[in-house]
Short mmCIF file of C-alpha atoms and ligand atoms in Angstrom, two decimals:
data_model
loop_
_atom_site.label_atom_id
_atom_site.label_comp_id
_atom_site.label_asym_id
_atom_site.label_seq_id
_atom_site.Cartn_x
_atom_site.Cartn_y
_atom_site.Cartn_z
CA MET A 1 -1.65 -1.99 -17.24
CA PRO A 2 -1.28 -2.85 -14.15
CA LEU A 3 -1.23 -6.84 -12.97
CA VAL A 4 -2.03 -7.86 -9.85
CA GLY A 5 -0.94 -11.62 -7.74
CA CYS A 6 -2.98 -14.65 -6.67
CA HIS A 7 -1.52 -15.56 -3.04
CA HIS A 8 -3.30 -18.78 -3.42
CA CYS A 9 -3.05 -19.95 -6.85
CA ASP A 10 -0.28 -17.74 -7.82
CA ALA A 11 -1.72 -16.81 -10.75
CA VAL A 12 -0.67 -13.53 -12.48
CA LEU A 13 -3.84 -10.99 -13.34
CA VAL A 14 -4.70 -8.04 -14.39
CA GLU A 15 -6.30 -5.72 -11.29
CA PRO A 16 -9.67 -4.77 -11.57
CA GLU A 17 -11.76 -1.74 -10.50
CA VAL A 18 -12.74 -2.52 -7.11
CA PRO A 19 -15.21 0.08 -5.06
CA ASP A 20 -14.41 1.56 -1.90
CA GLY A 21 -15.78 -1.26 0.97
CA GLY A 22 -15.06 -3.83 -2.08
CA ALA A 23 -12.86 -7.34 -2.00
CA ALA A 24 -11.52 -8.59 -5.72
CA ILE A 25 -12.07 -12.57 -6.41
CA CYS A 26 -9.23 -14.58 -8.52
CA GLN A 27 -10.96 -15.67 -11.24
CA ARG A 28 -9.22 -19.35 -11.05
CA CYS A 29 -9.51 -20.36 -7.80
CA GLY A 30 -12.29 -17.96 -6.38
CA GLY A 31 -9.89 -17.07 -3.32
CA THR A 32 -9.02 -13.27 -2.08
CA LEU A 33 -6.89 -10.95 -4.68
CA PHE A 34 -6.83 -7.82 -2.13
CA ARG A 35 -9.78 -5.58 0.10
CA ARG A 36 -10.74 -2.07 -0.42
CA GLN A 37 -10.38 -0.64 2.36
CA ARG A 38 -13.45 2.52 3.25
CA ALA A 39 -11.81 5.72 3.60
CA THR A 40 -8.05 4.37 4.63
CA VAL A 41 -6.93 7.47 4.71
CA GLU A 42 -9.91 9.32 7.18
CA ILE A 43 -9.90 6.54 9.58
CA THR A 44 -6.19 5.73 10.12
CA LEU A 45 -5.80 9.35 10.53
CA ALA A 46 -8.75 9.72 13.10
CA LEU A 47 -6.63 6.10 14.55
CA SER A 48 -3.20 8.07 14.73
CA THR A 49 -4.45 11.12 16.62
CA ALA A 50 -6.10 9.13 19.37
CA ALA A 51 -3.38 7.06 19.61
CA ALA A 52 -0.50 9.58 19.10
CA ILE A 53 -2.38 11.49 22.22
CA LEU A 54 -2.28 8.87 23.95
CA PHE A 55 0.79 7.73 23.62
CA VAL A 56 1.69 11.23 24.90
CA VAL A 57 -0.24 10.53 28.17
CA ALA A 58 1.12 7.49 29.08
CA ASN A 59 5.18 8.52 28.59
CA ALA A 60 3.92 11.43 30.17
CA TYR A 61 2.40 10.25 33.47
CA PRO A 62 3.57 7.36 36.34
CA PHE A 63 1.63 3.80 34.97
CA LEU A 64 2.61 2.58 38.36
CA SER A 65 2.02 3.63 42.61
CA PHE A 66 3.38 1.70 44.59
CA GLU A 67 2.67 2.34 48.90
CA MET A 68 5.02 0.16 51.12
CA GLN A 69 5.11 0.51 54.68
CA GLY A 70 4.08 4.01 54.21
CA GLN A 71 6.02 5.79 51.39
CA THR A 72 4.69 6.02 47.85
CA THR A 73 7.27 4.85 44.86
CA ARG A 74 6.00 6.39 41.53
CA THR A 75 6.87 4.38 38.20
CA THR A 76 7.14 5.45 34.87
CA LEU A 77 8.12 4.40 31.98
CA SER A 78 11.65 6.25 31.76
CA SER A 79 12.03 5.22 35.46
CA GLY A 80 11.65 1.73 34.37
CA VAL A 81 14.13 1.95 31.63
CA PHE A 82 17.12 4.03 33.60
CA ALA A 83 16.56 1.71 36.53
CA LEU A 84 17.78 -0.78 34.06
CA TRP A 85 20.73 1.18 33.14
CA ASP A 86 21.43 2.05 36.10
CA GLY A 87 20.98 -1.96 36.93
CA GLY A 88 23.31 -2.63 34.57
CA ARG A 89 21.29 -3.93 32.92
CA TYR A 90 22.05 -2.77 29.51
CA VAL A 91 20.91 -4.86 26.47
CA ILE A 92 17.26 -4.84 28.32
CA ALA A 93 17.15 -0.77 29.00
CA LEU A 94 17.88 -0.88 25.26
CA LEU A 95 15.07 -3.15 24.04
CA VAL A 96 12.05 -1.29 26.65
CA LEU A 97 13.40 1.66 25.79
CA GLY A 98 13.38 0.67 22.01
CA THR A 99 10.11 -1.26 21.81
CA THR A 100 8.02 0.08 24.08
CA VAL A 101 9.20 4.01 23.22
CA ILE A 102 11.23 4.40 20.28
CA ALA A 103 9.26 2.36 17.77
CA PRO A 104 5.95 3.00 18.68
CA ALA A 105 6.61 6.72 18.46
CA LEU A 106 8.21 6.66 14.90
CA GLN A 107 5.38 3.75 13.78
CA ILE A 108 2.64 7.01 15.38
CA GLY A 109 4.70 10.01 13.87
CA LEU A 110 5.21 8.69 10.72
CA MET A 111 1.85 7.72 10.04
CA LEU A 112 0.17 10.77 10.63
CA TYR A 113 3.10 12.38 8.86
CA VAL A 114 2.27 10.14 5.90
CA LEU A 115 -1.23 10.62 5.80
CA ALA A 116 -2.17 14.57 6.94
CA PRO A 117 -0.60 15.19 3.53
CA LEU A 118 -2.50 13.01 1.62
CA HIS A 119 -6.02 13.88 3.19
CA PHE A 120 -6.07 16.65 1.53
CA HIS A 121 -4.01 15.13 -2.05
CA ARG A 122 -0.24 17.24 -1.26
CA PRO A 123 2.01 14.93 -1.23
CA ALA A 124 4.71 15.01 2.05
CA PRO A 125 8.17 14.45 1.04
CA PHE A 126 10.40 11.43 1.78
CA ALA A 127 6.19 10.40 1.73
CA VAL A 128 7.80 7.05 0.13
CA GLU A 129 11.16 6.45 2.36
CA ALA A 130 8.19 7.53 5.76
CA PHE A 131 6.45 4.54 4.52
CA ARG A 132 8.01 2.55 3.66
CA LEU A 133 9.50 3.25 7.37
CA VAL A 134 6.11 2.33 9.35
CA GLU A 135 6.05 -1.00 7.51
CA ARG A 136 9.61 -1.80 9.40
CA CYS A 137 8.96 -0.03 12.18
CA ARG A 138 5.82 -2.00 13.35
CA PRO A 139 7.06 -5.67 14.07
CA TRP A 140 9.28 -4.17 16.38
CA SER A 141 6.60 -1.84 18.15
CA MET A 142 5.35 -4.04 21.31
CA ILE A 143 3.53 -2.23 23.61
CA GLU A 144 1.08 -5.18 24.26
CA VAL A 145 3.92 -7.51 25.48
CA PHE A 146 5.38 -4.90 27.81
CA LEU A 147 2.05 -4.43 29.14
CA ILE A 148 1.07 -8.40 29.64
CA GLY A 149 4.92 -8.27 31.83
CA ILE A 150 3.54 -5.23 33.22
CA PHE A 151 0.46 -7.82 34.46
CA VAL A 152 2.55 -9.69 35.84
CA ALA A 153 4.78 -8.31 38.05
CA VAL A 154 1.40 -6.45 39.58
CA VAL A 155 0.16 -9.83 40.09
CA LYS A 156 3.65 -11.20 41.84
CA LEU A 157 3.98 -7.65 44.34
CA SER A 158 -0.07 -7.34 45.20
CA ASP A 159 0.85 -9.13 48.25
CA MET A 160 3.52 -7.26 49.07
CA ALA A 161 2.44 -3.66 48.92
CA GLU A 162 -0.54 -2.03 47.77
CA ILE A 163 -0.52 -0.81 44.49
CA VAL A 164 -2.80 1.97 42.20
CA PRO A 165 -3.07 2.07 38.42
CA GLY A 166 -2.06 5.58 37.48
CA ILE A 167 -3.35 7.29 34.44
CA ALA A 168 -0.96 6.30 32.36
CA LEU A 169 -1.53 2.34 32.46
CA TRP A 170 -5.05 3.25 31.49
CA ALA A 171 -4.03 5.44 28.52
CA PHE A 172 -1.74 2.06 27.55
CA GLY A 173 -4.61 -0.14 27.94
CA LEU A 174 -6.35 2.48 25.52
CA LEU A 175 -3.19 2.41 22.81
CA ILE A 176 -2.96 -1.25 22.28
CA PRO A 177 -6.63 -1.58 20.24
CA ILE A 178 -6.07 1.44 18.90
CA LEU A 179 -2.67 0.53 16.60
CA ALA A 180 -4.47 -2.40 16.32
CA GLY A 181 -7.48 -0.76 15.07
CA GLY A 182 -4.51 1.27 12.78
CA THR A 183 -3.02 -1.26 11.62
CA SER A 184 -6.04 -3.17 10.27
CA PHE A 185 -8.24 -0.39 8.95
CA LEU A 186 -4.53 0.85 7.01
CA ASP A 187 -5.38 -0.17 2.71
CA ALA A 188 -1.06 0.30 2.44
CA GLU A 189 -1.76 -0.76 -1.38
CA LEU A 190 -3.96 2.08 -1.81
CA VAL A 191 -1.47 4.78 0.35
CA TRP A 192 1.24 3.74 -1.43
CA ARG A 193 -0.64 3.86 -5.04
CA GLU A 194 -1.54 7.91 -4.04
CA ILE A 195 1.85 8.32 -2.18
CA GLY A 196 3.12 6.89 -5.85
CA ASP A 197 0.45 9.40 -7.48
CA LEU A 198 1.60 12.38 -6.12
CA ASP A 199 4.77 12.33 -7.12
ZN1 LIG B 1 -6.23 -18.36 -7.13
#
């Protein structure tokens, strides 16, 4: 029979049956053992699909245009990375590429890869490895830090040039709460169990 450990008092208990949307309470200390997220696969799948669309828009379109002395410069995410690389800042260029493109792309792509077949109760090949990688990628996905950096730059540059926010900036802004929502609605324990049952 499956056992569960209490994070608050370290008691090891027999795992109780919990309905979707409910929570299990520790018999000894009254702390919450775990919660069962309602429709976790469906909600997380919907949010991941939205995130994938926004991520493509955020990378394909310019996020800022600068107008200075009649000249307009458009910047995309990749042009920023190339500018850093050309300036000899190789480590920073790779860090920006890793934390704003590669890690979020892996996180979103692998979530879709694991959850879409799970919705139809069919196993994805290497679902265990893929879901493990999702959990590894999450701490490296730092779009919100990047967006704060953009806002700081915009405030500093606003005296020198006229700045026009592009469609990618709005896509980035929307992507952050949607990715955060995907993380909070994801019941990893439930997904692990379903992957395990399917194998
Ligand atoms: Zn306890």
